[in-house]
Amino acid sequence: MSIEVRSIHKSFGSFKALEDVSLHVETGELVALLGPSGSGKTTLLRIVAGLEKVEEGQVFFGGEDASIQKVSERGVGFVFQHYALFRHMTVFDNIAFGLNAKPKNLRPPQAEIRARVSELLKLIQLEWVADRFPGQLSGGQRQRVALARALAVRPKVLLLDEPFGSLDAQVRKELRHWLRRFHDEFRITTLFVTHDQEEALEVADRIVVMNKGRIEQVGTPDEVYHDPANVFVLNFLGNVNLFHCRLDDGKVYFGNIGVEIPGVASDNARSANLYVRPHQFQITRDAGTGTSIKAAVAYVNPAGSVVKIDLKRETGEMIHVEISQAEFAALKIVRGDIVYVSLRDVTYSEYQI
Amino acid sequence: MSRRFVEPSILPGFSLTFGFTVFYLSLIVLIPLSMLFFKTASLSPREFWEILTATRTLAAYRLSFGTAFASAGINAVFGVIIAWALVRYSFPGKRIIDALVDFPLALPTAVAGIALTELYAPNGSVGRYLALAGIKGAFTPLGITIALTFVGLPFVVRTVEPVLEELDPQLEEAAASLGASRWYTIKKVIFPVIAPAVLTGFTLAFARAVGEYGSVIFIAGNMPMKTEIAPLLIMTKLEQYDYAGATTIAIGMLLISFFFLAAANFFQWQLSRKYGKV
Amino acid sequence: MSVRTEPRSIRILIITVAVAFFALFLVLPLVCVFQNAFSKGLTFYVKTLQHPDALAAMRMTVITALVAVPLNLVFGVAASWLIAKFDFKGKDILLSLIDLPLSVSPVISGLVFILLFGAQGLLGEWLGDRNIQIVFAPPGIILATIFVTFPMVARELIPVMKAQGNEEEEAALTLGASGWRTFWLVTIPNIRWGILYGIILCNARAMGEFGAVSVVSGHIRGLTNTLPLHVEILYNEYQFAAAFAAASVLALLAIVTLVAKTAVEGMMRREH
């Protein structure tokens, strides 16, 4: 079922949590709300669930106005950051809670409830913990139980608040992939909140980047990463180098070195900011054609899938570069070496700051 | 568990504080209390049993434990309501009420006793209206229950309050998001969480009420077989220099109390074992 | 309306029940005490409190508290250090033994001292030969009071000291401070509000204790009477206004206790 959020305003006291936020999520989509803490992403999720009231704006599920419905009537599956499992109930009773809570005339017979819970336990691969209490489970297991509990009532949409936020790095990775596979199989419209850009890029169909109560950009992971709408998105999704430079005659000048970049439109010379991601640099031993920058190697960290290198220009400016292990092996750079950096496959876009 | 008596620590003072604590505890509490058993040992089992099962003794026990149970029950119900109002709602005078909850612990029991007697006597400002309804307040088991309710009031409120405060808001939100009504949520999610605290508060109020003396003797009327509580019977035996009788009744009271406390503790332990720790 | 609250009507009902229960059980008795205390006018009130027997009772009450509170304070600090800082066998048993006086009827608390020191008691003959009187005399009153207030400081201090942990003390020791210096410079300042809190509660109980003291006092006016016992004597003699006048002093003490307790709680919260 699709979710439509229309011009939502929400404040807590004098703090404006959300300002004129609108969003559309298609049926069967997996969408991430990504932003730093205080950006309003969790508030937006809670508003969709009906856990927060709004001052202005509406929420529609499948074209139907849900704003007037109480949370208990909305039919959302909500998974809380700290799971919020009922610790005095067994895993089985936790998952069955939503079914048992239905009014008598709507409640399925006990046999049916049992069958549904067993089916969900199988889905989360935790059939053997049915009779345990939440206190006896690991964090990752609790998270899966919380998900099963939310799914038991066959929700129209699934809402997850920082679902992997309080787990170890290893478990996080596993559950992330599990969620993606689960979604591919069942296709429930899903909205999840995260502050971890890697998580959003890896799992989501589309990413909603939020900042200070507003939506900065909505797009596929590819779009928000490679074609960020503004400096905030660029900065938030991955590391970036900032250069103060001059635009003149279709070229970008750092000091007295001019680099030709396609797409630069400048009739008059003016100053500008250039943003370059660490992997967009190339390091060579020779000066080459003369459009490269001379710098000294200040720091090398070869641990990881890429090699991180900090370079210091003669002006004192630092440049953060990432090259592949293969390139690093060929170059044999050590600290103190003098090298030349140039840009590769650079596309240019100008941002309003 | 290790076989060592004390786990090694770099902090000093174990021997000193252990020695002093055990010494002072023995001197003030253990030696005097052991006198109860020392004294009873001078009685034959038959004499002991006769005092314990005398109709007057049994009537006093029944009254003491019955009214204590009733008052603890009243406090369990109203204590939860008061704690709920204090934690969940805001209303004028809330801070004052919150501070006043401990008033029964601070007010000397004799003062509470004469004030409650004055209020609930047939011509008192509350008793007058009870009398109109044909209810006798003071000098009946009802009066005793009222006094015991007063002294036991803080216990349930003070044990339930912190649990309600720390209750994770997300539990209620989770229940609501799963379609549960508010009442269902309170019944199935909130109450089971606060139940152990209610039980603890009930037990504390009960234990306090069983032994209570000062606030009860004025309002009780002290009629043997009718409104004579067990502590008063001990007092009466003492005034007759019947030390063995007083001691026997005291031992009986302690044994019954400890039986109840042990049962409550066992129940508590079962609860905590079942739910594990989160 | 938030998810976590009830309909307005239910809310109002609960608040009303809570407030009504309060008025009936707490406010009314308090009002009753002061109303009756001043029922014969201010002059009578002052005269009652200036009566030699009343003054003697107040003196006895203050002396009792002045002995009982410091002793239980020293015990409370030692016991909480022991229990909060060390792990040893039998700790749970020790804890329940410390709490024992709270679950014993005040009358039984008095009784045990009669069994120990009374004329027919274990040490009665020995004491009688040496003309030492403990029960039906001030020492008995003080002993019974120490018994009933025994755990009151320890109970407040143990959780405070536990919450504090051992780290600060360990840091002080690694910096070369001696055990005593560490205790005075690190531990005591950390628990000072807890100490004050314990003193306030212990003092209130020590001054107000009735049952235990009643058993061992012998009700000798001007000699072994504490203020609560004085209230009882006057009341049983049908001197109601006088009894309530004496009671009003104790009620005032209770109010001061509550105010001081609330203030200390505020200080504790502010520091955490």
Tab-separated table of C-alpha atoms in Angstrom, chain A:
chain	number	residue	atom	x	y	z
A	1	MET	CA	0.000	0.000	0.000
A	2	SER	CA	1.356	3.427	-0.906
A	3	ILE	CA	2.127	6.114	1.673
A	4	GLU	CA	1.546	9.773	0.974
A	5	VAL	CA	2.636	12.516	3.334
A	6	ARG	CA	1.328	15.987	2.560
A	7	SER	CA	2.877	19.223	3.883
A	8	ILE	CA	3.462	18.126	7.456
A	9	HIS	CA	4.373	20.689	10.097
A	10	LYS	CA	5.384	19.623	13.581
A	11	SER	CA	7.043	21.436	16.445
A	12	PHE	CA	7.975	20.520	20.000
A	13	GLY	CA	7.648	23.727	21.963
A	14	SER	CA	9.678	26.300	20.052
A	15	PHE	CA	11.699	23.635	18.235
A	16	LYS	CA	10.467	23.087	14.679
A	17	ALA	CA	10.886	19.359	14.111
A	18	LEU	CA	9.346	19.242	10.651
A	19	GLU	CA	8.600	22.067	8.238
A	20	ASP	CA	6.392	21.477	5.256
A	21	VAL	CA	7.430	17.905	4.580
A	22	SER	CA	5.818	16.008	1.699
A	23	LEU	CA	6.719	12.527	0.543
A	24	HIS	CA	5.342	9.764	-1.616
A	25	VAL	CA	6.232	6.105	-1.166
A	26	GLU	CA	5.052	3.651	-3.824
A	27	THR	CA	3.453	0.327	-2.990
A	28	GLY	CA	6.132	-2.275	-2.351
A	29	GLU	CA	8.997	0.211	-2.088
A	30	LEU	CA	11.750	0.067	0.531
A	31	VAL	CA	12.589	3.653	1.427
A	32	ALA	CA	15.202	4.955	3.876
A	33	LEU	CA	14.843	8.186	5.834
A	34	LEU	CA	18.445	9.280	6.231
A	35	GLY	CA	19.754	12.212	8.201
A	36	PRO	CA	21.764	13.318	11.225
A	37	SER	CA	20.186	13.247	14.680
A	38	GLY	CA	17.677	16.041	15.106
A	39	SER	CA	16.861	16.084	11.403
A	40	GLY	CA	13.267	15.021	12.042
A	41	LYS	CA	13.446	11.571	10.452
A	42	THR	CA	12.162	9.684	13.480
A	43	THR	CA	9.444	12.286	14.033
A	44	LEU	CA	8.292	11.816	10.441
A	45	LEU	CA	8.181	8.040	10.899
A	46	ARG	CA	6.202	8.390	14.146
A	47	ILE	CA	3.768	10.725	12.428
A	48	VAL	CA	3.192	8.194	9.669
A	49	ALA	CA	2.528	5.581	12.373
A	50	GLY	CA	0.161	7.878	14.244
A	51	LEU	CA	2.350	7.985	17.346
A	52	GLU	CA	2.695	11.776	17.062
A	53	LYS	CA	0.027	14.317	16.326
A	54	VAL	CA	0.629	16.902	13.630
A	55	GLU	CA	-0.237	20.587	13.631
A	56	GLU	CA	-0.710	20.710	9.911
A	57	GLY	CA	-0.710	18.228	7.045
A	58	GLN	CA	-2.077	14.773	6.322
A	59	VAL	CA	-1.015	11.178	5.933
A	60	PHE	CA	-2.649	8.908	3.339
A	61	PHE	CA	-2.405	5.131	3.079
A	62	GLY	CA	-3.391	3.902	-0.383
A	63	GLY	CA	-5.068	7.209	-1.097
A	64	GLU	CA	-7.163	7.026	2.073
A	65	ASP	CA	-6.777	9.734	4.710
A	66	ALA	CA	-5.256	8.097	7.795
A	67	SER	CA	-4.801	11.356	9.716
A	68	ILE	CA	-8.060	10.917	11.586
A	69	GLN	CA	-7.270	7.337	12.592
A	70	LYS	CA	-5.748	6.442	15.937
A	71	VAL	CA	-2.519	4.478	15.911
A	72	SER	CA	-4.348	1.323	16.915
A	73	GLU	CA	-6.581	1.616	13.828
A	74	ARG	CA	-3.940	2.425	11.233
A	75	GLY	CA	-2.697	-1.092	10.654
A	76	VAL	CA	0.974	-0.186	10.594
A	77	GLY	CA	3.746	-2.477	11.705
A	78	PHE	CA	6.164	-0.428	13.802
A	79	VAL	CA	9.550	-1.745	14.924
A	80	PHE	CA	11.106	0.309	17.696
A	81	GLN	CA	14.754	1.149	17.998
A	82	HIS	CA	15.084	-0.653	21.321
A	83	TYR	CA	12.599	-3.340	20.220
A	84	ALA	CA	10.057	-2.610	23.012
A	85	LEU	CA	9.393	-6.302	23.500
A	86	PHE	CA	7.055	-7.196	26.362
A	87	ARG	CA	9.486	-8.809	28.727
A	88	HIS	CA	6.873	-10.549	30.842
A	89	MET	CA	5.632	-12.473	27.797
A	90	THR	CA	7.294	-15.319	25.946
A	91	VAL	CA	8.497	-14.774	22.402
A	92	PHE	CA	5.385	-16.636	21.260
A	93	ASP	CA	3.038	-14.384	23.247
A	94	ASN	CA	4.887	-11.292	22.055
A	95	ILE	CA	4.327	-12.225	18.436
A	96	ALA	CA	0.719	-13.232	19.097
A	97	PHE	CA	-0.006	-9.986	20.985
A	98	GLY	CA	-1.536	-8.052	18.106
A	99	LEU	CA	-3.814	-10.972	17.210
A	100	ASN	CA	-4.918	-11.547	20.804
A	101	ALA	CA	-5.562	-7.840	21.266
A	102	LYS	CA	-8.254	-7.812	18.605
A	103	PRO	CA	-11.866	-7.510	19.773
A	104	LYS	CA	-13.517	-10.917	20.275
A	105	ASN	CA	-15.518	-10.841	17.049
A	106	LEU	CA	-12.406	-10.105	14.940
A	107	ARG	CA	-9.948	-12.281	16.812
A	108	PRO	CA	-8.835	-15.387	14.888
A	109	PRO	CA	-9.309	-18.732	16.645
A	110	GLN	CA	-6.379	-19.818	18.852
A	111	ALA	CA	-5.366	-22.557	16.402
A	112	GLU	CA	-5.039	-20.005	13.647
A	113	ILE	CA	-3.031	-17.672	15.891
A	114	ARG	CA	-0.690	-20.543	16.742
A	115	ALA	CA	-0.219	-21.365	13.076
A	116	ARG	CA	0.494	-17.740	12.185
A	117	VAL	CA	3.058	-17.337	14.963
A	118	SER	CA	4.812	-20.572	13.980
A	119	GLU	CA	4.968	-19.403	10.406
A	120	LEU	CA	6.564	-16.105	11.481
A	121	LEU	CA	9.014	-17.857	13.791
A	122	LYS	CA	10.079	-19.963	10.852
A	123	LEU	CA	10.475	-16.840	8.747
A	124	ILE	CA	12.821	-15.217	11.275
A	125	GLN	CA	14.577	-18.576	11.779
A	126	LEU	CA	13.944	-18.595	15.509
A	127	GLU	CA	11.464	-21.445	15.976
A	128	TRP	CA	13.457	-22.772	18.890
A	129	VAL	CA	13.007	-19.646	21.067
A	130	ALA	CA	9.180	-19.621	21.123
A	131	ASP	CA	8.952	-20.317	24.848
A	132	ARG	CA	11.788	-18.070	25.932
A	133	PHE	CA	11.478	-14.591	27.377
A	134	PRO	CA	13.000	-11.574	25.612
A	135	GLY	CA	15.559	-11.225	28.420
A	136	GLN	CA	17.091	-14.520	27.332
A	137	LEU	CA	17.712	-13.465	23.703
A	138	SER	CA	20.600	-11.678	22.005
A	139	GLY	CA	20.137	-8.238	20.487
A	140	GLY	CA	19.858	-9.540	16.949
A	141	GLN	CA	17.312	-12.152	17.991
A	142	ARG	CA	15.223	-9.554	19.800
A	143	GLN	CA	15.265	-7.391	16.715
A	144	ARG	CA	13.925	-10.233	14.592
A	145	VAL	CA	11.227	-11.044	17.167
A	146	ALA	CA	10.184	-7.384	17.161
A	147	LEU	CA	9.891	-7.569	13.378
A	148	ALA	CA	7.844	-10.774	13.538
A	149	ARG	CA	5.543	-9.201	16.128
A	150	ALA	CA	4.924	-6.244	13.827
A	151	LEU	CA	4.277	-8.553	10.861
A	152	ALA	CA	1.811	-10.778	12.724
A	153	VAL	CA	-1.094	-8.384	12.232
A	154	ARG	CA	-0.413	-8.277	8.460
A	155	PRO	CA	0.329	-4.543	8.420
A	156	LYS	CA	-0.370	-2.383	5.388
A	157	VAL	CA	3.009	-0.743	5.765
A	158	LEU	CA	6.108	-1.563	7.788
A	159	LEU	CA	7.879	1.221	9.708
A	160	LEU	CA	11.293	0.667	11.277
A	161	ASP	CA	13.001	3.146	13.583
A	162	GLU	CA	16.802	2.751	13.454
A	163	PRO	CA	16.257	-0.996	13.205
A	164	PHE	CA	19.914	-1.928	13.484
A	165	GLY	CA	21.029	1.043	15.565
A	166	SER	CA	21.896	-0.808	18.764
A	167	LEU	CA	23.536	-3.903	17.315
A	168	ASP	CA	27.162	-4.951	16.845
A	169	ALA	CA	28.725	-4.183	13.476
A	170	GLN	CA	28.758	-7.837	12.411
A	171	VAL	CA	25.088	-8.540	13.326
A	172	ARG	CA	24.104	-5.267	11.695
A	173	LYS	CA	25.517	-6.341	8.373
A	174	GLU	CA	23.760	-9.717	8.498
A	175	LEU	CA	20.382	-8.263	9.434
A	176	ARG	CA	20.712	-5.593	6.770
A	177	HIS	CA	21.034	-8.229	4.062
A	178	TRP	CA	18.287	-10.275	5.663
A	179	LEU	CA	15.919	-7.276	5.565
A	180	ARG	CA	16.696	-6.710	1.891
A	181	ARG	CA	15.998	-10.369	1.040
A	182	PHE	CA	12.858	-10.357	3.167
A	183	HIS	CA	11.606	-7.289	1.368
A	184	ASP	CA	12.385	-8.696	-2.053
A	185	GLU	CA	10.278	-11.715	-1.159
A	186	PHE	CA	7.248	-10.098	0.469
A	187	ARG	CA	7.218	-6.598	-1.007
A	188	ILE	CA	5.565	-4.847	1.936
A	189	THR	CA	5.801	-1.079	1.619
A	190	THR	CA	8.580	-0.252	4.071
A	191	LEU	CA	9.921	2.971	5.502
A	192	PHE	CA	12.974	2.862	7.744
A	193	VAL	CA	14.952	5.453	9.633
A	194	THR	CA	18.729	5.421	9.790
A	195	HIS	CA	21.630	7.779	10.381
A	196	ASP	CA	24.047	5.388	8.740
A	197	GLN	CA	24.561	6.346	5.082
A	198	GLU	CA	26.198	3.031	4.237
A	199	GLU	CA	23.121	1.200	5.516
A	200	ALA	CA	20.766	3.391	3.485
A	201	LEU	CA	22.839	3.083	0.313
A	202	GLU	CA	23.042	-0.674	0.635
A	203	VAL	CA	19.445	-1.572	1.516
A	204	ALA	CA	17.015	1.041	0.196
A	205	ASP	CA	15.273	1.378	-3.166
A	206	ARG	CA	15.113	5.097	-2.584
A	207	ILE	CA	16.652	7.394	-0.011
A	208	VAL	CA	15.073	10.470	1.562
A	209	VAL	CA	17.847	12.703	2.875
A	210	MET	CA	16.645	14.929	5.696
A	211	ASN	CA	18.200	17.854	7.532
A	212	LYS	CA	16.816	20.311	10.087
A	213	GLY	CA	13.213	19.280	9.597
A	214	ARG	CA	13.280	19.444	5.817
A	215	ILE	CA	13.781	16.985	2.988
A	216	GLU	CA	16.999	17.791	1.111
A	217	GLN	CA	16.752	15.187	-1.626
A	218	VAL	CA	14.781	12.106	-2.609
A	219	GLY	CA	16.360	9.641	-5.016
A	220	THR	CA	17.828	6.219	-5.630
A	221	PRO	CA	21.106	5.426	-3.874
A	222	ASP	CA	22.899	6.051	-7.156
A	223	GLU	CA	21.268	9.456	-7.589
A	224	VAL	CA	21.887	10.766	-4.088
A	225	TYR	CA	25.482	9.565	-4.080
A	226	HIS	CA	26.576	10.549	-7.571
A	227	ASP	CA	24.245	13.430	-8.188
A	228	PRO	CA	23.652	15.098	-4.834
A	229	ALA	CA	21.180	17.962	-4.917
A	230	ASN	CA	23.180	20.178	-2.604
A	231	VAL	CA	26.258	20.469	-0.427
A	232	PHE	CA	24.539	18.954	2.589
A	233	VAL	CA	23.693	15.747	0.741
A	234	LEU	CA	27.158	15.643	-0.789
A	235	ASN	CA	28.768	15.995	2.634
A	236	PHE	CA	26.433	13.625	4.409
A	237	LEU	CA	26.884	10.777	1.924
A	238	GLY	CA	30.576	10.005	2.120
A	239	ASN	CA	33.749	12.048	2.510
A	240	VAL	CA	34.536	14.966	0.273
A	241	ASN	CA	37.411	17.426	-0.322
A	242	LEU	CA	36.607	21.101	-0.589
A	243	PHE	CA	38.754	23.445	-2.723
A	244	HIS	CA	38.395	27.165	-3.055
A	245	CYS	CA	39.133	27.844	-6.699
A	246	ARG	CA	38.617	30.182	-9.606
A	247	LEU	CA	36.519	29.524	-12.675
A	248	ASP	CA	37.710	31.077	-15.891
A	249	ASP	CA	37.344	30.223	-19.536
A	250	GLY	CA	35.931	26.733	-18.964
A	251	LYS	CA	38.715	25.814	-16.600
A	252	VAL	CA	39.004	25.461	-12.863
A	253	TYR	CA	42.114	27.051	-11.392
A	254	PHE	CA	43.791	26.008	-8.144
A	255	GLY	CA	46.474	28.575	-7.703
A	256	ASN	CA	48.077	28.737	-11.106
A	257	ILE	CA	47.139	25.243	-12.282
A	258	GLY	CA	44.146	25.125	-14.585
A	259	VAL	CA	42.100	21.920	-14.993
A	260	GLU	CA	39.665	21.493	-17.796
A	261	ILE	CA	36.332	20.080	-16.635
A	262	PRO	CA	33.423	19.399	-18.964
A	263	GLY	CA	30.250	21.273	-18.135
A	264	VAL	CA	31.834	24.340	-16.612
A	265	ALA	CA	30.029	27.410	-17.869
A	266	SER	CA	31.785	30.635	-17.056
A	267	ASP	CA	31.825	33.704	-19.204
A	268	ASN	CA	33.337	35.853	-16.528
A	269	ALA	CA	36.063	34.806	-14.168
A	270	ARG	CA	34.771	34.232	-10.633
A	271	SER	CA	35.620	32.277	-7.491
A	272	ALA	CA	33.886	28.998	-6.666
A	273	ASN	CA	34.025	25.922	-4.429
A	274	LEU	CA	35.017	22.599	-5.900
A	275	TYR	CA	34.007	19.362	-4.176
A	276	VAL	CA	35.912	16.192	-4.975
A	277	ARG	CA	35.378	12.760	-3.447
A	278	PRO	CA	38.579	10.968	-2.325
A	279	HIS	CA	38.241	8.248	-4.970
A	280	GLN	CA	38.040	10.810	-7.809
A	281	PHE	CA	41.764	11.529	-7.520
A	282	GLN	CA	44.564	9.780	-9.278
A	283	ILE	CA	48.126	9.710	-8.011
A	284	THR	CA	51.196	9.573	-10.271
A	285	ARG	CA	54.924	9.757	-9.708
A	286	ASP	CA	55.511	12.186	-12.629
A	287	ALA	CA	54.114	15.633	-13.205
A	288	GLY	CA	52.594	14.381	-16.472
A	289	THR	CA	50.804	16.932	-18.675
A	290	GLY	CA	51.072	19.711	-16.158
A	291	THR	CA	47.483	19.743	-14.973
A	292	SER	CA	48.356	17.901	-11.806
A	293	ILE	CA	49.045	19.182	-8.331
A	294	LYS	CA	52.312	18.547	-6.536
A	295	ALA	CA	52.002	17.294	-2.985
A	296	ALA	CA	53.839	15.384	-0.251
A	297	VAL	CA	52.552	12.157	1.244
A	298	ALA	CA	51.676	12.921	4.880
A	299	TYR	CA	49.895	9.742	5.942
A	300	VAL	CA	49.146	6.322	4.469
A	301	ASN	CA	46.593	3.836	5.813
A	302	PRO	CA	46.560	0.668	3.714
A	303	ALA	CA	44.215	-1.279	6.037
A	304	GLY	CA	40.877	-1.808	4.316
A	305	SER	CA	39.420	-2.429	0.882
A	306	VAL	CA	40.897	0.877	-0.323
A	307	VAL	CA	44.080	2.677	0.684
A	308	LYS	CA	43.553	6.039	2.384
A	309	ILE	CA	46.244	8.624	1.739
A	310	ASP	CA	46.539	12.162	3.087
A	311	LEU	CA	48.530	14.544	0.899
A	312	LYS	CA	49.873	17.946	1.810
A	313	ARG	CA	50.166	20.627	-0.892
A	314	GLU	CA	52.886	23.214	-0.856
A	315	THR	CA	50.223	25.702	0.225
A	316	GLY	CA	49.609	23.601	3.330
A	317	GLU	CA	46.189	22.448	2.123
A	318	MET	CA	45.340	18.798	2.857
A	319	ILE	CA	43.919	16.427	0.222
A	320	HIS	CA	42.273	13.136	1.188
A	321	VAL	CA	42.672	10.481	-1.491
A	322	GLU	CA	41.512	6.869	-1.795
A	323	ILE	CA	43.149	4.524	-4.298
A	324	SER	CA	42.754	0.810	-4.895
A	325	GLN	CA	45.126	-1.712	-3.353
A	326	ALA	CA	46.348	-2.603	-6.846
A	327	GLU	CA	47.286	0.996	-7.653
A	328	PHE	CA	48.932	1.327	-4.260
A	329	ALA	CA	50.989	-1.788	-4.883
A	330	ALA	CA	52.149	-0.386	-8.247
A	331	LEU	CA	53.021	3.039	-6.857
A	332	LYS	CA	54.847	1.850	-3.711
A	333	ILE	CA	54.265	5.164	-1.937
A	334	VAL	CA	55.677	5.802	1.500
A	335	ARG	CA	55.375	8.759	3.785
A	336	GLY	CA	57.412	11.763	2.688
A	337	ASP	CA	57.311	10.943	-1.051
A	338	ILE	CA	56.526	13.717	-3.492
A	339	VAL	CA	53.669	12.776	-5.818
A	340	TYR	CA	51.310	14.396	-8.299
A	341	VAL	CA	47.524	14.273	-8.063
A	342	SER	CA	45.077	14.828	-10.852
A	343	LEU	CA	41.322	14.452	-11.236
A	344	ARG	CA	39.759	11.574	-13.112
A	345	ASP	CA	36.311	11.403	-14.738
A	346	VAL	CA	35.083	14.512	-12.999
A	347	THR	CA	31.582	15.768	-13.618
A	348	TYR	CA	30.756	19.206	-12.496
A	349	SER	CA	27.698	20.632	-10.812
A	350	GLU	CA	27.343	23.922	-9.084
A	351	TYR	CA	25.580	24.211	-5.759
A	352	GLN	CA	23.734	26.967	-4.089
A	353	ILE	CA	25.315	27.356	-0.690
